[in-house]
């Protein structure tokens, strides 16, 4: 047989990478259902002696020219010989964004920003690039909007863009050509689903394209030290469209979220090689773009009007920052054979556990009640320090007695109703004090360990959750 280009279709599992030459509903390797996706087998088609992909050549040229410009030869260095200056981060001058990035962007970092349509991904990119372009060379490549459309947005949000280099392009080969010409320090790709590589036959946005384009951009970022922001769309189930491997590959994965009825947006870090993943950045979308919300606690509490039964304030650590958040609950007589238990923003099972503790230890019957728990502002609480507050909110709704607005509840509750200590208590109390809270119920264990009393706020130590019934209700 002579050398002939053989094209064979293969099916790759998007979960584990297993390759099959025939489609199957279930991956034989990892057992995932519906995870096999058709891909054109490049190695087989290349076996026909076709030349090396042109994009690879471009990539190597960019990397080597950049490296020689930086005088950056391959070498081994001792960790302690690297000066701190070399590890300096580039600030985006948007402190909420810097915080989520782990204290600023890192040279050669690869950041994936996912989010629903219209959430503000392109807006934050433009604002960030404007700031970075003051002392860095930036290139913004949009495959979604025309240059005019970007200009209109820029004008609206006050981005002049004197130093932002723009291109409306979707072909990776052409983008590499632009990079060769422009030699940017910062690159933004909006969005990865619109980009395509000529080496792959499938359509832009398909899994193999997204993976291939992602891999090449990653290679570029690392090889040439270009800070790369890549915008990605999310699928209905909330993950970034495209293969999971994309998330594994990149340094940082951020999600931009919002709640339907609110104008603010939360930027959440779900993976970060350069910082904590618990950080969130809070923004408000306005006519003039995304505005930072410096004091999110005040923001989340700002909608409170008069005291109403069923509401309690809790403190949740989001990364390094304590957030004060309101929990609302509604306990109402049920006419269903199995009463409703609905939770939004708090863990369903955790709430069921707290309800069971209340029934057993507080001696109240909730079995015939519908129970709804909602965290105001669309925030999701992932830590347990809100337990006490959730119980108080439930009890408040059940008994009809409102909780004074100036009171905060902090504490994890165990199965026997004991209140367990929580981390970073001093920060949480300080935040409460700043926001004018006068009274704070905290775990007794935390109170004992607090070195100095914090003036201006009354701290009440709680050992067992049911003590609250006598103290409040
Ligand atoms: N005049 C305006 N006043 C206030 N907000 C506006 C105005 N124009 C647009 N917006 C906001 O900007 C959002 C669009 O922002 P942007 O285009 O950055 O989102 P995106 O995430 O990039 O969207 P896509 O998925 O379509 O690329 C709109 O959903 C809206 O909330
Ligand atoms: Mg956009």
Short mmCIF file of C-alpha atoms and ligand atoms in Angstrom, two decimals, residues 116-123 144 153 156 233 265 285-287, ligand 1:
data_model
loop_
_atom_site.label_atom_id
_atom_site.label_comp_id
_atom_site.label_asym_id
_atom_site.label_seq_id
_atom_site.Cartn_x
_atom_site.Cartn_y
_atom_site.Cartn_z
CA UNK A 116 -24.27 33.08 30.55
CA UNK A 117 -25.07 35.15 27.46
CA UNK A 118 -25.25 38.87 28.16
CA UNK A 119 -23.76 38.60 31.64
CA UNK A 120 -20.96 41.05 30.87
CA UNK A 121 -17.99 38.97 29.75
CA UNK A 122 -17.07 41.24 26.87
CA UNK A 123 -17.63 44.28 29.07
CA UNK A 144 -18.51 37.56 17.95
CA UNK A 153 -19.82 49.43 23.81
CA UNK A 156 -20.96 53.66 26.30
CA UNK A 233 -19.89 30.28 26.77
CA UNK A 265 -22.89 40.16 38.93
CA UNK A 285 -23.97 46.34 35.81
CA UNK A 286 -24.79 49.87 34.85
CA UNK A 287 -25.07 51.89 31.69
N1 LIG B 1 -27.31 50.79 28.08
C1 LIG B 1 -27.10 49.85 28.99
N2 LIG B 1 -27.33 50.10 30.29
C2 LIG B 1 -27.10 49.16 31.23
N3 LIG B 1 -26.67 47.95 30.97
C3 LIG B 1 -26.42 47.63 29.70
C4 LIG B 1 -26.62 48.56 28.65
N4 LIG B 1 -26.28 47.95 27.50
C5 LIG B 1 -25.91 46.70 27.82
N5 LIG B 1 -25.98 46.52 29.13
C6 LIG B 1 -25.66 45.31 29.88
O1 LIG B 1 -24.55 44.67 29.28
C7 LIG B 1 -24.86 43.30 29.07
C8 LIG B 1 -24.12 42.79 27.87
O2 LIG B 1 -22.74 42.78 28.20
P1 LIG B 1 -21.69 41.95 27.38
O3 LIG B 1 -21.94 42.13 25.94
O4 LIG B 1 -20.37 42.29 27.95
O5 LIG B 1 -22.08 40.47 27.78
P2 LIG B 1 -21.42 39.13 27.25
O6 LIG B 1 -21.36 38.23 28.43
O7 LIG B 1 -20.18 39.42 26.52
O8 LIG B 1 -22.53 38.63 26.26
P3 LIG B 1 -22.40 37.59 25.05
O9 LIG B 1 -22.60 36.25 25.65
O10 LIG B 1 -23.52 37.96 24.15
O11 LIG B 1 -21.06 37.78 24.44
C9 LIG B 1 -26.35 43.28 28.91
O12 LIG B 1 -26.89 42.04 29.26
C10 LIG B 1 -26.79 44.35 29.86
O13 LIG B 1 -26.93 43.81 31.15
#
